[in-house]
Amino acid sequence: MNKQQMLLDYIKQDLLKGRVSTLSPDDDLLDSGILNSLGILQLVSFIEERMELQVPDEDVVYENFNSVSALASYLDGLAN
Amino acid sequence: MNHAAGWGYTALFWWTGSAWLAAPDFTAVGSLPYYGLRTIEQLIIFSIAAFLMVSGFFVAFAARRQASVSWRTVQQRIVYLLLPYLLWSLSLFAFNFFQGEFEGKVLSLRQYLTLLVVGGATDGYYYVPMVIQMFLLAPLLVRVARWRWQVLLAVTAVILLAVQTLGYLQITGIAVPPWLAFWTKSWLFPHNLFWFALGIVVGLNLASFKEWISRWRSVWLTTAVLLVPIGIVEWEMLQAAAGQPFLPTQTTMLDSLYAAAVIFAWLAFENVSPPQAQELSDLGAKSYGVYLANSPVLDVAAQVIAKVLPVLLAYQILFQPILWIAGLGVPLLMMAVVSYPKSPIRAYYQYIFG
């Protein structure tokens, strides 16, 4: 499974807990109220545990986390 | 743990080992269980500061590269804080109403509304109105932080010190005008605004902040360790100065210094991963739900123990771990049940636990 799909599944199942049925890769995670202070911690924790990628604190910025597609791109860059 | 320690003091001073007392007996002050409870309180007194810093950090994140955080983001955060808070507060009101009392008396509608505004449904709920006030101030705070972060930290630190100075005066019995004393209330923002502002400033200047705290990391750690016993001694001295055998703990200036030292040490040693880091992180993400659910659970657990197995009240070494397990385990179980894939209320999880 690619990173984008993993992130989409995780956000829908664990962060949103089925609250919305559709989530597009380009949906704004902040404007849609999906991300909050604890949600970011949870998402970073998921990335570090399941994808085995270390996310530096300095990289936890809106530009990298604003959407699933932006996050997947950032993580692709991090992995390479 | 703080709430459990509160029940610990209740058991210590109001329970003789065979019966409840009509008036508290403070002879247990100075005993080993007493200092055990004080040490627990002192160790975790940084937690509110840490939570507020995380919220401030999120505000900096949400501000993106714009001048400030948007009102839409503020509104969303408030809604997801407020709805679970209202649900739990109203449930507690209903629970107390059907028991026929709220600390001994039936309240009017106006009194219930006041309790909602000040977070008075149960001990600890003051945090929600307080953090909502901070989110309302967030657009202004981010603007100031972007303009001159030193000014923001200096002003909020002065407010913090002023509130804590008033606290020292009140503890030691020095009269403070009511209009001034009002601002020391825990549900109002001045008490803790500094930590929220610090989170914003750190979020906007993370790289330089981390470089700075890393240089002093052994200082933060040493300061934090030393301030635990010093904080306990300080409170003993304040109780003595007040002429009281026991006073419920309040945050003092030394406690604020301790909170800063713990938070900075934690960030400065970020490459040192604690055992069960992943589990702790997952638990941290559930902390708002645990916080909301744990107060009523602890109240019920303590009262059940008092009725069913009162002998436990005399043994803090057993009573406290049972409360911790109940206070953490029951809320986590409730969250697991609600978020279970086949649960009919799964879609409402965020409105129940945040």
PDB file of N, CA and C in Angstrom, chain B residues 305-343:
ATOM      1  N   ILE B 305     -15.276   2.563  46.709  1.00  0.00           N
ATOM      2  CA  ILE B 305     -14.293   1.993  47.649  1.00  0.00           C
ATOM      3  C   ILE B 305     -14.684   2.359  49.083  1.00  0.00           C
ATOM      4  N   ALA B 306     -15.090   3.613  49.268  1.00  0.00           N
ATOM      5  CA  ALA B 306     -15.460   4.066  50.622  1.00  0.00           C
ATOM      6  C   ALA B 306     -16.639   3.282  51.174  1.00  0.00           C
ATOM      7  N   LYS B 307     -17.536   2.831  50.269  1.00  0.00           N
ATOM      8  CA  LYS B 307     -18.715   2.102  50.750  1.00  0.00           C
ATOM      9  C   LYS B 307     -18.462   0.597  50.838  1.00  0.00           C
ATOM     10  N   VAL B 308     -17.762   0.077  49.818  1.00  0.00           N
ATOM     11  CA  VAL B 308     -17.621  -1.379  49.723  1.00  0.00           C
ATOM     12  C   VAL B 308     -16.408  -1.909  50.495  1.00  0.00           C
ATOM     13  N   LEU B 309     -15.271  -1.213  50.359  1.00  0.00           N
ATOM     14  CA  LEU B 309     -14.041  -1.699  50.992  1.00  0.00           C
ATOM     15  C   LEU B 309     -13.317  -0.529  51.672  1.00  0.00           C
ATOM     16  N   PRO B 310     -13.951   0.079  52.679  1.00  0.00           N
ATOM     17  CA  PRO B 310     -13.389   1.302  53.258  1.00  0.00           C
ATOM     18  C   PRO B 310     -12.012   1.120  53.885  1.00  0.00           C
ATOM     19  N   VAL B 311     -11.672  -0.112  54.195  1.00  0.00           N
ATOM     20  CA  VAL B 311     -10.359  -0.345  54.813  1.00  0.00           C
ATOM     21  C   VAL B 311      -9.224   0.127  53.887  1.00  0.00           C
ATOM     22  N   LEU B 312      -9.487   0.115  52.574  1.00  0.00           N
ATOM     23  CA  LEU B 312      -8.458   0.553  51.613  1.00  0.00           C
ATOM     24  C   LEU B 312      -8.094   2.029  51.785  1.00  0.00           C
ATOM     25  N   LEU B 313      -9.040   2.819  52.300  1.00  0.00           N
ATOM     26  CA  LEU B 313      -8.798   4.257  52.450  1.00  0.00           C
ATOM     27  C   LEU B 313      -7.635   4.545  53.387  1.00  0.00           C
ATOM     28  N   ALA B 314      -7.362   3.618  54.244  1.00  0.00           N
ATOM     29  CA  ALA B 314      -6.275   3.823  55.214  1.00  0.00           C
ATOM     30  C   ALA B 314      -4.914   3.510  54.613  1.00  0.00           C
ATOM     31  N   TYR B 315      -4.903   2.910  53.414  1.00  0.00           N
ATOM     32  CA  TYR B 315      -3.633   2.497  52.794  1.00  0.00           C
ATOM     33  C   TYR B 315      -3.451   3.195  51.448  1.00  0.00           C
ATOM     34  N   GLN B 316      -2.821   4.364  51.482  1.00  0.00           N
ATOM     35  CA  GLN B 316      -2.614   5.129  50.247  1.00  0.00           C
ATOM     36  C   GLN B 316      -1.830   4.332  49.213  1.00  0.00           C
ATOM     37  N   ILE B 317      -0.962   3.475  49.680  1.00  0.00           N
ATOM     38  CA  ILE B 317      -0.128   2.695  48.763  1.00  0.00           C
ATOM     39  C   ILE B 317      -0.974   1.738  47.915  1.00  0.00           C
ATOM     40  N   LEU B 318      -2.179   1.424  48.404  1.00  0.00           N
ATOM     41  CA  LEU B 318      -3.118   0.614  47.619  1.00  0.00           C
ATOM     42  C   LEU B 318      -4.190   1.494  46.968  1.00  0.00           C
ATOM     43  N   PHE B 319      -4.677   2.456  47.747  1.00  0.00           N
ATOM     44  CA  PHE B 319      -5.782   3.326  47.299  1.00  0.00           C
ATOM     45  C   PHE B 319      -5.382   4.115  46.038  1.00  0.00           C
ATOM     46  N   GLN B 320      -4.185   4.697  46.061  1.00  0.00           N
ATOM     47  CA  GLN B 320      -3.761   5.521  44.915  1.00  0.00           C
ATOM     48  C   GLN B 320      -3.634   4.709  43.615  1.00  0.00           C
ATOM     49  N   PRO B 321      -2.888   3.574  43.613  1.00  0.00           N
ATOM     50  CA  PRO B 321      -2.802   2.812  42.354  1.00  0.00           C
ATOM     51  C   PRO B 321      -4.165   2.354  41.839  1.00  0.00           C
ATOM     52  N   ILE B 322      -5.080   2.019  42.752  1.00  0.00           N
ATOM     53  CA  ILE B 322      -6.419   1.598  42.291  1.00  0.00           C
ATOM     54  C   ILE B 322      -7.108   2.770  41.581  1.00  0.00           C
ATOM     55  N   LEU B 323      -6.985   3.960  42.171  1.00  0.00           N
ATOM     56  CA  LEU B 323      -7.595   5.140  41.529  1.00  0.00           C
ATOM     57  C   LEU B 323      -6.927   5.445  40.191  1.00  0.00           C
ATOM     58  N   TRP B 324      -5.611   5.310  40.132  1.00  0.00           N
ATOM     59  CA  TRP B 324      -4.914   5.575  38.852  1.00  0.00           C
ATOM     60  C   TRP B 324      -5.405   4.610  37.776  1.00  0.00           C
ATOM     61  N   ILE B 325      -5.477   3.336  38.158  1.00  0.00           N
ATOM     62  CA  ILE B 325      -5.897   2.323  37.167  1.00  0.00           C
ATOM     63  C   ILE B 325      -7.340   2.608  36.715  1.00  0.00           C
ATOM     64  N   ALA B 326      -8.211   2.911  37.692  1.00  0.00           N
ATOM     65  CA  ALA B 326      -9.615   3.201  37.341  1.00  0.00           C
ATOM     66  C   ALA B 326      -9.701   4.490  36.518  1.00  0.00           C
ATOM     67  N   GLY B 327      -8.965   5.515  36.950  1.00  0.00           N
ATOM     68  CA  GLY B 327      -9.025   6.836  36.298  1.00  0.00           C
ATOM     69  C   GLY B 327      -8.503   6.818  34.877  1.00  0.00           C
ATOM     70  N   LEU B 328      -7.596   5.917  34.590  1.00  0.00           N
ATOM     71  CA  LEU B 328      -7.063   5.800  33.237  1.00  0.00           C
ATOM     72  C   LEU B 328      -7.768   4.686  32.468  1.00  0.00           C
ATOM     73  N   GLY B 329      -7.930   3.545  33.140  1.00  0.00           N
ATOM     74  CA  GLY B 329      -8.462   2.368  32.470  1.00  0.00           C
ATOM     75  C   GLY B 329      -9.909   2.519  32.033  1.00  0.00           C
ATOM     76  N   VAL B 330     -10.758   3.042  32.913  1.00  0.00           N
ATOM     77  CA  VAL B 330     -12.186   3.139  32.558  1.00  0.00           C
ATOM     78  C   VAL B 330     -12.391   4.120  31.388  1.00  0.00           C
ATOM     79  N   PRO B 331     -11.794   5.335  31.426  1.00  0.00           N
ATOM     80  CA  PRO B 331     -11.959   6.212  30.252  1.00  0.00           C
ATOM     81  C   PRO B 331     -11.427   5.586  28.956  1.00  0.00           C
ATOM     82  N   LEU B 332     -10.282   4.886  29.039  1.00  0.00           N
ATOM     83  CA  LEU B 332      -9.743   4.253  27.828  1.00  0.00           C
ATOM     84  C   LEU B 332     -10.684   3.156  27.323  1.00  0.00           C
ATOM     85  N   LEU B 333     -11.284   2.445  28.251  1.00  0.00           N
ATOM     86  CA  LEU B 333     -12.245   1.397  27.868  1.00  0.00           C
ATOM     87  C   LEU B 333     -13.471   2.023  27.200  1.00  0.00           C
ATOM     88  N   MET B 334     -13.948   3.126  27.793  1.00  0.00           N
ATOM     89  CA  MET B 334     -15.111   3.813  27.207  1.00  0.00           C
ATOM     90  C   MET B 334     -14.777   4.306  25.794  1.00  0.00           C
ATOM     91  N   MET B 335     -13.558   4.828  25.632  1.00  0.00           N
ATOM     92  CA  MET B 335     -13.147   5.335  24.315  1.00  0.00           C
ATOM     93  C   MET B 335     -13.047   4.182  23.315  1.00  0.00           C
ATOM     94  N   ALA B 336     -12.531   3.054  23.792  1.00  0.00           N
ATOM     95  CA  ALA B 336     -12.404   1.888  22.904  1.00  0.00           C
ATOM     96  C   ALA B 336     -13.783   1.387  22.486  1.00  0.00           C
ATOM     97  N   VAL B 337     -14.728   1.382  23.409  1.00  0.00           N
ATOM     98  CA  VAL B 337     -16.083   0.901  23.096  1.00  0.00           C
ATOM     99  C   VAL B 337     -16.740   1.829  22.075  1.00  0.00           C
ATOM    100  N   VAL B 338     -16.627   3.144  22.311  1.00  0.00           N
ATOM    101  CA  VAL B 338     -17.260   4.107  21.385  1.00  0.00           C
ATOM    102  C   VAL B 338     -16.603   4.049  20.011  1.00  0.00           C
ATOM    103  N   SER B 339     -15.274   3.846  19.971  1.00  0.00           N
ATOM    104  CA  SER B 339     -14.586   3.882  18.668  1.00  0.00           C
ATOM    105  C   SER B 339     -14.524   2.512  17.996  1.00  0.00           C
ATOM    106  N   TYR B 340     -15.108   1.492  18.627  1.00  0.00           N
ATOM    107  CA  TYR B 340     -15.135   0.158  18.022  1.00  0.00           C
ATOM    108  C   TYR B 340     -15.821   0.257  16.654  1.00  0.00           C
ATOM    109  N   PRO B 341     -15.229  -0.376  15.612  1.00  0.00           N
ATOM    110  CA  PRO B 341     -15.775  -0.202  14.248  1.00  0.00           C
ATOM    111  C   PRO B 341     -17.279  -0.423  14.119  1.00  0.00           C
ATOM    112  N   LYS B 342     -17.849  -1.349  14.915  1.00  0.00           N
ATOM    113  CA  LYS B 342     -19.292  -1.612  14.772  1.00  0.00           C
ATOM    114  C   LYS B 342     -20.133  -0.776  15.729  1.00  0.00           C
ATOM    115  N   SER B 343     -19.484   0.097  16.481  1.00  0.00           N
ATOM    116  CA  SER B 343     -20.232   0.903  17.444  1.00  0.00           C
ATOM    117  C   SER B 343     -21.175   1.869  16.732  1.00  0.00           C
TER     118      SER B 343
END
